[in-house]
Amino acid sequence: MDFNEAKNRHEELVKIIEKYSYEYYVLDNPSVSDQEYDQKYEELEALEREFPELITKTSPTQRIGNTVLEGFTKVKHAIPMMSLADVFNEDELLEWDEKVCKALVMDEVEYSAEMKIDGLSLSVVYEDGVLQYCATRGDGTIGEDVTSNALTIPSIPTRIPLKGRIEVRGEVYMPKKSLEVLNKERALNNEPLLANARNAAAGSIRNLDSSVAKKRKLDAWFYYLEDAEKLGFNNHFDSIMYLKQLGFKVNPEMKKVKGKKEIIKYIQEYTLRRNDLPYDIDGIVLKVNDFSLYNALGYTAKTPKWAVAYKFPPEEVVTKLLDIVYTVGRTGKITPNAVLEPVRVSGSVVRRATLHNEDFVKDKDLRIGDYITLRKAGDIIPEVVNSLVNRRVGDEIPFEMITHCPVCGSELTKVDAMHFCLNKQCPSRSIESLIHYCSKDCMDIDGMGERVCEEFFALGFISDIPSLYNLKDYKERIIEIDGWKDKSITHILNSIENSKNNSLEKLLFGLGIKEVGSKMAKQLSKMFIDIDTIASKSIEELKSINDVGEVCAASIYNYFHDDSNLRIIQTLKDLGINMKYLGQTNISSNAYFFNKKVVLTGSLTNFTRTQASEILESYGAKVSGSVSKATDLVIAGENAGSKLDKAKQFNVKVISEEEFVNILNELQGGNL
């Protein structure tokens, strides 16, 4: 067989095998026997052995899961993967529905009602029908390329019958049966059991060894088609049915609902049925079905207003409070924590739960030895609800807050309801600072999780943030430790080295400045570009920035006027850590939108709502979802509604989209 004949047969076999896989894994309705499938698969393997140049990353043979990666490549989402606003009971859900109806001036709105799959969000991108890459949600803007692992999931098509570029979003999950089988194997091997399917799926898809993902038999549902309107669809439900035609696996429980009765009926049905489904769900998602209504509803900074996630009421269980122990956070905050008799709640075993502070424990009158009720807030965080006073036998121990740090012994200082250890040399504070600095939202040093930070700190390999960058000096000693291999420590060292190139906001958040979260860190970085400029600002100058109040401004100022902090920053500079903002910014105090509170309303023709918001923020504006007396400017598109009326009521300046574009043209020198 010559090469051209082989190529033609290869293309034919790929189409046949993908058809068989779709029937088996997506439709659950195979048209051929396993023997026939295997025969075609073996023929394809033989062809690729003879003609290796025929192998592509989307070939069915490349789903075998034998790739071991050094690390994940970062991917910037063309359109941010926004999260959804949550509601936690039927009343809140109906209030959201009322707001939607009121904003649209409609009595009832048709929604697409869908399962909220408890898994890991995934974006898959195709070009002319061929899979290009699969990426995690990440922080919504930047995700990780996990194509090698995603290819081990048979329900993710590698080819689709569509020209052009298309992005589809979905959820990778582990079926309950897969978790059950996996845990049986782990039990036989004396390995710790995996607590729940969600964590198992997320850990598998982000494992550098794709054979792990293959072994764990993951699956995927697809629930959103980007740019569906450009493909001629006017509603979400029809676009999902189109995805099904293209070969994507879509959830069969999806339905259209309209009006309060249908919404509540759907919610109540799946509240009862959720445990009978072969996969975990933690709620229901409602999306306005008609695309033409999206612009009128708009977006907040983080979430679309045309969709909401209803979270199931948390399951409550009873367990025993065995002890109360204390942890020291990176800012020195002392947190009491409940040590519990292990109990399974919402799919995982819980042994500890935070008790927040002294007032929380005393208000609930929690005593060591009490039986307590426990639930998971939003199906995620263990939360102590109350103590069962009627079950006390008399030997329970009343709570008394400690007066000295449990780690270094320093006397604690109380500020409002919180207690703090002010000893900056307290080992526990140092460990927590290191864990925070290495975390994904900060410097994203893969491999340096809580356990590893604690181990290396205890061994004296790291002591503070700058010492991380000298960890390479201990490589040979680390390899000698049981459980460590050259490959794993090399991966960590590479990740540490790569972190030097992060943008300023990552470093700023990682330094652990009190009152400075990830959003504030990004805002400061965009505004001032480099760390020295931030350090030079007065409290009054800092307070002039949106969302920076007196307490936050003082905290930032004090941090940069502390000699020990300045020494850390100088050491990091000497080590080559980037101190500048690397993202796009147009911020100038002379810019038209600088420091203005802006509201978008109505339908925009030149931008999506998200694009317009990002442009405004790049010029230093704060984009809000509602009009108030504090609003500086309203940009009104077509069919502007109640927000425009409020702007007139409060005498807020209003400009049209055309005026908005003209201002941008002036700011950008006519390059828009």
XYZ file of C-alpha atoms in Angstrom:
672
model
C 0.000 0.000 0.000
C 1.482 3.357 -0.986
C 1.231 6.472 1.178
C -1.782 8.012 -0.601
C -3.767 4.785 -0.299
C -2.782 4.575 3.369
C -3.835 8.189 3.952
C -7.250 7.631 2.372
C -7.818 4.449 4.381
C -6.643 6.200 7.549
C -9.195 8.991 7.075
C -11.901 6.423 6.407
C -11.046 4.395 9.526
C -10.951 7.516 11.709
C -14.478 8.460 10.589
C -15.768 4.922 11.165
C -14.191 4.602 14.626
C -15.405 8.054 15.716
C -18.921 7.111 14.585
C -18.754 3.876 16.617
C -17.374 5.759 19.649
C -20.153 8.354 19.447
C -22.799 5.616 19.337
C -21.223 3.786 22.267
C -20.133 6.595 24.603
C -22.608 9.380 23.827
C -25.776 7.682 22.591
C -25.237 4.497 24.633
C -26.560 2.650 21.584
C -23.742 0.816 19.711
C -24.471 -0.343 16.180
C -21.602 -2.868 16.024
C -20.115 -5.496 18.314
C -16.964 -4.931 20.370
C -15.182 -7.364 18.059
C -15.986 -5.246 14.981
C -14.831 -2.075 16.751
C -11.586 -3.739 17.857
C -10.926 -4.983 14.333
C -11.125 -1.466 12.873
C -9.062 -0.041 15.740
C -6.302 -2.620 15.243
C -6.228 -1.848 11.520
C -5.804 1.847 12.320
C -2.957 1.086 14.736
C -1.214 -1.044 12.100
C -1.484 1.739 9.521
C 0.009 4.275 11.929
C 2.867 1.936 12.787
C 3.685 1.597 9.085
C 3.107 5.300 8.325
C 3.839 7.277 11.555
C 3.370 10.553 9.679
C -0.381 9.828 9.619
C -0.627 10.153 13.411
C -2.286 13.359 14.623
C -3.163 14.446 18.139
C -6.845 13.862 17.311
C -6.413 10.299 16.053
C -8.475 7.769 18.075
C -5.212 5.987 18.938
C -4.023 9.093 20.814
C -6.767 8.710 23.427
C -4.669 6.017 25.123
C -3.447 8.346 27.870
C 0.290 7.703 28.004
C 1.556 11.293 27.973
C 3.481 12.713 30.932
C 3.758 16.502 30.776
C 6.288 18.796 32.398
C 3.535 21.308 33.145
C 0.405 22.874 31.659
C 0.548 25.653 29.082
C -1.497 28.738 29.930
C -4.395 29.582 27.599
C -6.149 32.950 27.408
C -9.858 32.515 26.770
C -11.048 34.552 23.799
C -14.213 35.250 25.796
C -13.917 35.067 29.613
C -15.492 32.022 31.281
C -17.713 33.801 33.771
C -19.102 32.187 36.876
C -22.796 32.256 37.803
C -24.519 34.037 40.660
C -25.874 31.622 43.279
C -29.233 31.463 45.030
C -29.807 29.090 47.923
C -33.544 28.659 48.295
C -36.767 28.848 46.309
C -37.612 32.351 47.554
C -34.281 33.732 46.321
C -34.772 31.959 42.990
C -38.229 33.472 42.515
C -36.881 36.904 43.470
C -34.282 36.518 40.718
C -37.038 35.542 38.262
C -39.044 38.620 39.269
C -36.016 40.876 38.664
C -35.525 39.344 35.224
C -39.203 39.802 34.322
C -39.203 43.371 35.631
C -36.023 44.286 33.722
C -37.512 42.876 30.511
C -41.004 44.237 31.193
C -42.478 40.755 30.730
C -44.934 38.753 32.808
C -43.101 35.467 32.280
C -39.733 34.512 30.793
C -38.818 31.199 29.208
C -35.720 29.568 30.688
C -33.547 26.610 29.860
C -33.344 24.502 33.042
C -30.259 22.301 33.340
C -28.363 20.102 35.777
C -25.525 21.862 37.609
C -22.906 19.152 37.200
C -20.439 18.806 40.068
C -17.239 18.674 38.019
C -14.632 20.843 36.329
C -15.476 23.456 33.678
C -13.843 22.916 30.297
C -13.575 24.924 27.070
C -12.995 23.018 23.815
C -12.023 24.840 20.628
C -12.276 23.568 17.042
C -10.965 24.975 13.776
C -12.553 23.714 10.555
C -13.921 20.706 12.396
C -10.673 19.635 14.096
C -10.087 19.890 17.856
C -7.380 22.474 18.608
C -7.197 22.414 22.394
C -9.121 21.874 25.636
C -8.641 24.337 28.501
C -9.794 24.588 32.099
C -11.706 27.626 33.335
C -8.761 28.763 35.524
C -9.437 32.269 36.824
C -11.980 32.877 34.058
C -9.499 34.719 31.855
C -6.482 32.387 31.877
C -6.906 28.598 31.932
C -4.643 25.588 31.445
C -4.263 23.515 28.289
C -5.311 20.004 29.354
C -5.769 18.562 25.850
C -3.685 15.437 26.542
C -5.940 14.499 29.455
C -9.161 15.543 27.739
C -8.346 13.271 24.796
C -8.703 10.293 27.145
C -12.422 11.134 27.515
C -14.328 9.376 24.692
C -17.319 11.738 24.858
C -15.171 14.712 23.755
C -15.229 14.646 19.926
C -11.935 15.242 18.159
C -13.678 16.155 14.891
C -17.008 17.773 14.149
C -18.799 18.476 10.821
C -18.429 22.261 10.907
C -16.166 24.753 9.169
C -14.695 27.809 10.850
C -13.828 28.350 14.497
C -16.127 27.203 17.273
C -15.828 27.132 21.062
C -17.982 24.819 23.172
C -18.082 24.767 26.962
C -18.963 21.935 29.260
C -18.165 20.059 32.437
C -15.804 17.139 32.955
C -17.095 14.821 35.654
C -16.558 11.393 37.132
C -19.629 9.118 37.073
C -20.564 7.680 40.470
C -19.850 4.179 39.175
C -16.318 5.163 38.143
C -15.621 6.546 41.626
C -16.974 3.381 43.217
C -14.744 1.126 41.081
C -11.729 3.379 41.636
C -12.146 3.384 45.422
C -12.461 -0.407 45.490
C -9.107 -0.647 43.686
C -7.519 1.890 46.034
C -8.806 0.007 49.077
C -7.208 -3.221 47.788
C -3.919 -1.349 47.333
C -4.151 0.244 50.816
C -4.378 3.691 49.236
C -6.515 6.491 50.730
C -10.013 6.607 49.268
C -11.085 9.577 47.151
C -13.673 11.627 49.028
C -15.933 12.620 46.138
C -16.330 12.478 42.382
C -15.820 16.218 41.870
C -12.352 16.303 43.440
C -11.420 13.049 41.703
C -12.386 14.496 38.303
C -10.585 17.803 38.887
C -7.456 16.024 40.138
C -7.488 13.665 37.165
C -7.893 16.295 34.456
C -5.098 18.391 36.001
C -2.708 15.469 36.551
C 0.490 15.735 34.514
C 0.292 12.016 33.716
C -2.582 11.472 31.258
C -2.714 7.758 32.085
C -4.321 8.805 35.395
C -7.182 10.521 33.544
C -7.564 7.505 31.257
C -7.741 5.061 34.165
C -10.347 7.070 36.046
C -12.906 6.882 33.207
C -14.050 10.484 33.148
C -16.959 11.793 31.107
C -18.227 15.179 29.928
C -21.491 17.033 29.361
C -21.605 20.086 27.091
C -23.884 22.995 27.920
C -22.900 26.158 26.047
C -22.075 27.176 22.484
C -20.144 30.431 22.194
C -21.213 32.709 19.317
C -24.391 30.662 18.813
C -26.108 33.732 17.367
C -23.445 34.014 14.656
C -24.354 30.460 13.643
C -27.981 31.510 13.213
C -29.514 30.470 16.552
C -31.828 32.773 18.456
C -32.143 30.713 21.645
C -29.982 28.629 23.948
C -32.046 25.423 23.872
C -31.858 25.078 20.079
C -28.107 25.740 20.119
C -27.638 22.831 22.570
C -29.712 20.538 20.369
C -27.377 21.560 17.533
C -24.393 20.546 19.665
C -26.002 17.133 20.000
C -26.224 16.906 16.201
C -22.534 17.790 15.940
C -21.624 14.865 18.191
C -21.399 16.452 21.635
C -22.876 14.760 24.671
C -25.647 16.954 26.098
C -27.597 16.294 29.260
C -31.001 14.677 28.623
C -32.524 16.268 31.744
C -32.418 19.724 30.150
C -35.903 21.260 29.694
C -37.593 24.559 28.912
C -39.591 26.066 31.775
C -41.724 29.192 31.935
C -43.335 30.833 34.918
C -43.005 30.277 38.652
C -44.946 27.005 38.762
C -42.810 25.302 36.120
C -39.577 26.581 37.704
C -40.472 25.270 41.162
C -41.772 21.973 39.755
C -38.456 21.366 37.984
C -36.431 22.311 41.095
C -38.462 20.071 43.368
C -38.337 17.143 40.932
C -34.550 17.088 40.795
C -34.132 17.814 44.482
C -35.784 14.416 44.964
C -34.082 12.720 42.009
C -30.518 14.003 42.440
C -29.301 10.993 44.401
C -30.680 8.608 41.779
C -28.742 10.185 38.908
C -25.550 8.324 37.855
C -23.498 11.516 38.390
C -23.308 14.198 41.071
C -25.170 17.490 40.749
C -25.119 20.279 43.316
C -27.921 22.378 41.905
C -29.906 23.576 38.894
C -28.925 26.239 36.358
C -31.534 28.503 34.786
C -30.632 30.485 31.655
C -32.861 32.926 29.833
C -33.553 31.039 26.632
C -33.917 33.951 24.175
C -30.525 35.376 23.168
C -32.050 38.694 22.128
C -32.815 39.443 25.798
C -29.233 39.082 27.039
C -28.058 42.617 26.322
C -31.064 44.124 28.046
C -30.246 42.122 31.192
C -26.482 42.649 31.017
C -23.705 41.521 33.338
C -22.167 42.267 36.689
C -18.354 42.328 36.954
C -18.291 38.557 37.429
C -21.599 37.065 36.358
C -24.238 37.294 33.614
C -27.626 38.517 34.818
C -29.449 36.205 32.401
C -28.434 33.043 34.270
C -28.391 31.825 37.845
C -27.336 28.719 39.755
C -29.806 27.364 42.284
C -27.824 25.456 44.937
C -29.558 22.591 46.690
C -30.234 23.134 50.400
C -27.255 21.761 52.330
C -27.634 18.303 53.797
C -27.415 18.423 57.607
C -25.884 15.612 59.663
C -25.152 15.041 63.330
C -21.666 14.327 64.667
C -19.618 14.844 67.813
C -17.302 17.752 68.621
C -14.190 15.953 69.875
C -11.898 18.937 70.378
C -11.189 22.555 69.446
C -7.741 23.321 68.030
C -6.221 26.546 66.736
C -4.483 27.578 63.527
C -2.403 30.679 62.842
C -3.027 32.356 59.483
C -0.558 34.297 57.329
C -1.690 37.604 58.893
C -1.380 36.140 62.395
C -5.127 35.630 62.786
C -5.972 32.840 65.228
C -8.841 30.593 64.125
C -10.498 27.971 66.337
C -11.322 24.767 64.435
C -13.668 21.920 65.344
C -12.166 18.421 65.428
C -15.108 16.164 64.565
C -16.006 12.533 64.703
C -15.646 11.716 60.970
C -18.978 11.998 59.173
C -20.031 11.886 55.507
C -21.902 14.962 54.312
C -22.767 15.934 50.709
C -20.493 13.316 49.213
C -17.313 13.632 51.287
C -16.003 12.719 54.736
C -15.585 15.717 57.057
C -13.218 15.646 60.031
C -12.735 19.362 60.686
C -14.673 22.605 60.329
C -13.734 26.211 60.982
C -15.300 27.919 64.002
C -14.215 31.368 62.752
C -13.620 33.247 66.023
C -14.367 33.436 69.749
C -17.753 35.132 69.288
C -18.940 32.444 66.838
C -18.202 29.653 69.338
C -19.744 31.471 72.289
C -22.863 32.570 70.387
C -23.548 28.932 69.506
C -22.506 27.768 73.006
C -20.325 25.013 71.567
C -18.645 22.713 74.072
C -16.114 19.945 73.612
C -18.085 16.708 73.777
C -21.259 18.229 72.308
C -23.237 16.580 69.545
C -23.570 19.192 66.808
C -25.328 19.554 63.458
C -23.080 20.051 60.458
C -23.733 20.989 56.862
C -21.780 22.125 53.821
C -22.382 25.737 52.870
C -23.052 25.699 49.135
C -22.209 21.982 49.156
C -18.531 22.906 49.631
C -17.426 24.321 52.994
C -18.212 22.383 56.220
C -20.223 24.588 58.569
C -21.240 23.972 62.177
C -24.911 24.902 62.561
C -25.607 24.456 66.266
C -25.104 22.260 69.313
C -27.725 19.725 70.443
C -28.110 20.945 74.008
C -30.705 18.280 74.861
C -28.103 15.547 74.259
C -25.612 16.845 76.844
C -24.703 14.448 79.672
C -22.851 16.875 81.939
C -19.180 16.205 81.165
C -18.955 18.580 78.182
C -16.147 21.166 78.449
C -17.135 24.847 78.048
C -15.114 26.860 75.522
C -12.408 29.285 76.658
C -10.440 31.246 74.083
C -6.669 30.869 74.340
C -4.588 33.900 75.366
C -1.244 32.932 73.776
C -0.221 31.775 70.309
C -0.389 27.968 70.084
C 2.800 27.929 67.992
C 5.229 30.541 69.329
C 3.647 31.326 72.709
C 3.360 35.087 72.117
C 0.511 36.872 73.869
C -2.450 37.384 71.549
C -3.981 40.757 70.672
C -7.753 41.043 70.184
C -9.075 43.286 67.400
C -12.885 43.368 67.244
C -13.925 39.671 67.217
C -10.525 38.410 66.048
C -7.382 37.399 67.912
C -3.932 37.886 66.360
C -0.385 36.729 66.960
C 1.708 39.793 66.156
C 5.041 37.948 66.189
C 6.240 38.173 62.579
C 8.735 35.382 63.240
C 6.008 32.963 64.312
C 6.705 29.760 62.308
C 3.032 29.142 61.603
C 2.613 32.593 60.049
C 5.617 31.908 57.854
C 4.226 28.578 56.661
C 0.811 30.063 55.888
C 2.467 32.940 54.010
C 4.421 30.455 51.902
C 1.306 28.388 51.162
C -0.579 31.529 50.152
C 2.274 32.828 47.981
C 2.529 29.520 46.099
C -1.227 29.099 45.596
C -2.880 29.168 42.168
C -4.463 32.613 42.589
C -1.108 34.070 43.633
C 2.201 32.960 42.094
C 0.768 29.624 40.902
C 3.794 27.484 41.821
C 2.523 24.059 40.837
C 3.507 21.289 43.235
C 4.080 23.583 46.226
C 0.861 22.810 48.030
C 0.189 22.901 51.753
C 1.791 19.526 52.540
C 4.970 20.228 50.547
C 5.378 23.728 52.019
C 5.058 22.313 55.534
C 7.518 19.488 54.797
C 10.180 21.735 53.261
C 9.747 24.304 56.054
C 10.172 21.641 58.732
C 13.334 20.381 56.997
C 14.770 23.901 56.831
C 14.814 24.097 53.026
C 12.542 27.166 53.008
C 11.872 29.741 55.716
C 10.234 32.695 53.988
C 9.090 33.798 50.536
C 12.527 34.715 49.110
C 13.964 31.376 50.251
C 11.679 29.592 47.760
C 13.937 30.799 44.977
C 16.937 29.090 46.601
C 15.186 25.731 46.897
C 17.253 24.495 43.938
C 20.256 24.389 46.283
C 18.558 21.520 48.149
C 17.609 19.420 45.133
C 19.985 16.556 45.877
C 18.896 16.407 49.524
C 15.205 16.396 48.539
C 15.703 13.497 46.105
C 17.145 11.446 48.980
C 13.841 11.802 50.899
C 11.442 8.879 50.565
C 8.725 9.589 47.992
C 10.623 12.235 46.041
C 11.924 11.664 42.523
C 14.043 13.765 40.205
C 11.110 14.452 37.863
C 8.778 15.770 40.587
C 11.298 18.101 42.209
C 12.487 19.327 38.771
C 8.869 20.185 37.950
C 8.557 22.232 41.165
C 11.857 24.030 40.562
C 10.801 24.895 37.003
C 7.488 26.199 38.298
C 9.297 28.352 40.881
C 11.571 29.747 38.173
C 8.625 30.439 35.851
C 6.848 32.367 38.618
C 9.491 35.088 38.288
C 7.739 36.152 35.085
C 4.264 36.604 36.571
C 2.499 39.929 36.261
C 2.594 42.299 39.251
C -0.943 41.554 40.477
C 0.034 37.923 41.171
C 2.999 39.029 43.289
C 1.013 41.755 45.031
C -1.679 39.306 46.129
C 0.966 36.727 47.023
C 2.751 39.086 49.422
C -0.274 38.821 51.701
C -0.929 42.515 52.302
C -3.858 42.780 54.670
C -7.076 43.958 52.936
C -5.597 43.312 49.466
C -7.371 40.451 47.703
C -6.866 39.322 44.110
C -9.265 41.918 42.677
C -7.691 44.802 44.601
C -4.204 43.594 43.639
C -5.159 43.723 39.971
C -6.723 47.148 40.322
C -3.620 48.576 42.019
C -1.339 46.960 39.437
C -3.336 48.326 36.508
C -3.447 51.750 38.072
C 0.223 52.154 39.044
C 2.013 49.652 36.746
C 4.967 48.913 39.056
C 5.462 48.139 42.739
C 7.667 51.158 43.488
C 4.913 53.524 42.388
C 2.426 51.787 44.692
C 4.926 52.007 47.553
C 5.336 55.748 46.991
C 1.645 56.627 47.342
C 0.189 58.383 50.372
C -2.921 57.194 52.184
C -4.923 59.987 50.575
C -3.705 59.039 47.091
C -4.604 55.410 47.697
C -8.057 56.357 48.994
C -8.791 58.130 45.714
C -8.945 54.743 43.951
C -12.287 52.999 43.517
C -13.095 50.569 46.365
C -10.069 51.626 48.467
C -11.335 52.859 51.807
C -9.563 54.212 54.876
C -8.706 50.807 56.351
C -7.441 49.346 53.073
C -5.397 52.445 52.202
C -3.778 52.479 55.648
C -2.952 48.780 55.396
C -1.262 49.212 51.992
C 0.630 52.302 53.170
C 1.794 50.620 56.379
C 2.958 47.528 54.506
C 5.219 49.574 52.234
C 6.581 51.589 55.161
C 7.702 48.555 57.148
C 11.456 47.953 56.842
C 11.137 44.156 57.015
C 8.633 44.144 54.138
C 10.839 46.441 52.066
C 13.777 44.081 52.609
C 11.680 41.174 51.290
C 10.698 43.163 48.192
C 14.311 44.192 47.535
C 15.468 40.581 47.892
C 12.790 39.478 45.420
C 13.945 42.180 43.008
C 17.529 40.934 43.315
C 16.302 37.403 42.581
C 14.786 38.587 39.312
C 11.079 38.542 40.199
C 9.051 40.793 37.899
C 7.668 43.867 39.657
C 5.597 45.318 36.796
C 2.059 44.866 35.504
C 2.192 42.912 32.245
C -1.457 43.128 31.224
C -3.060 45.632 28.907
C -3.810 48.971 30.478
C -4.870 52.371 29.242
C -5.108 53.950 32.677
C -4.142 57.578 32.973
C -5.447 60.073 35.472
C -6.171 62.301 32.457
C -8.284 59.651 30.711
C -11.982 60.448 30.332
C -13.178 57.372 32.258
C -10.542 57.438 35.000
C -12.062 56.778 38.452
C -15.625 57.144 37.134
C -18.442 54.836 38.202
C -20.046 53.773 34.925
C -23.231 51.831 34.170
C -24.005 50.178 30.818
C -27.632 49.799 29.761
C -29.519 48.776 26.649
C -28.302 46.822 23.604
C -24.835 47.643 22.257
C -24.032 47.084 18.586
C -20.246 47.580 18.524
C -19.354 45.487 21.591
C -20.648 42.747 23.815
C -21.389 43.909 27.349
C -18.286 42.080 28.588
C -16.046 43.724 25.975
C -17.359 47.189 26.819
C -16.821 46.567 30.548
C -13.245 45.411 29.995
C -12.472 48.479 27.862
C -13.874 50.798 30.525
C -11.931 49.068 33.295
C -8.734 49.335 31.238
C -9.204 53.111 31.397
C -9.625 53.085 35.173
C -13.421 53.066 35.352
C -15.469 51.028 37.797
C -18.339 49.326 35.961
C -21.469 48.831 38.039
C -24.688 46.961 37.356
C -27.031 49.504 38.926
C -27.568 53.255 38.848
C -27.349 55.261 42.069
C -26.595 58.825 43.140
C -22.908 57.843 43.192
C -22.944 56.911 39.482
C -20.860 59.258 37.324
C -21.870 58.124 33.852
C -24.431 55.957 32.062
C -23.736 54.616 28.564
C -27.080 53.912 26.918
C -27.500 51.581 23.969
C -30.726 50.813 22.136
C -33.878 49.994 24.121
C -32.417 51.317 27.372
C -34.940 50.820 30.156
C -35.240 51.512 33.869
C -31.536 52.328 34.337
C -31.869 55.218 31.913
C -34.934 56.431 33.820
C -32.980 56.262 37.086
C -30.073 58.144 35.544
C -32.446 60.981 34.620
C -34.004 60.846 38.084
C -30.582 61.201 39.768
C -29.367 63.720 37.169
C -26.529 61.396 36.096
C -24.755 62.183 32.834
C -25.865 59.906 29.957
C -24.021 59.318 26.686
C -24.980 57.200 23.682
C -22.977 54.271 22.341
C -21.932 56.490 19.416
C -20.530 59.071 21.853
C -18.799 56.255 23.752
C -17.094 55.090 20.536
C -16.060 58.663 19.682
C -14.456 59.121 23.115
C -12.583 55.834 22.732
C -11.383 56.933 19.292
C -9.991 60.121 20.789
C -8.300 58.200 23.617
C -6.802 55.703 21.183
C -5.807 58.217 18.536
C -8.509 57.148 16.095
C -7.479 53.494 16.095
C -10.732 51.930 17.305
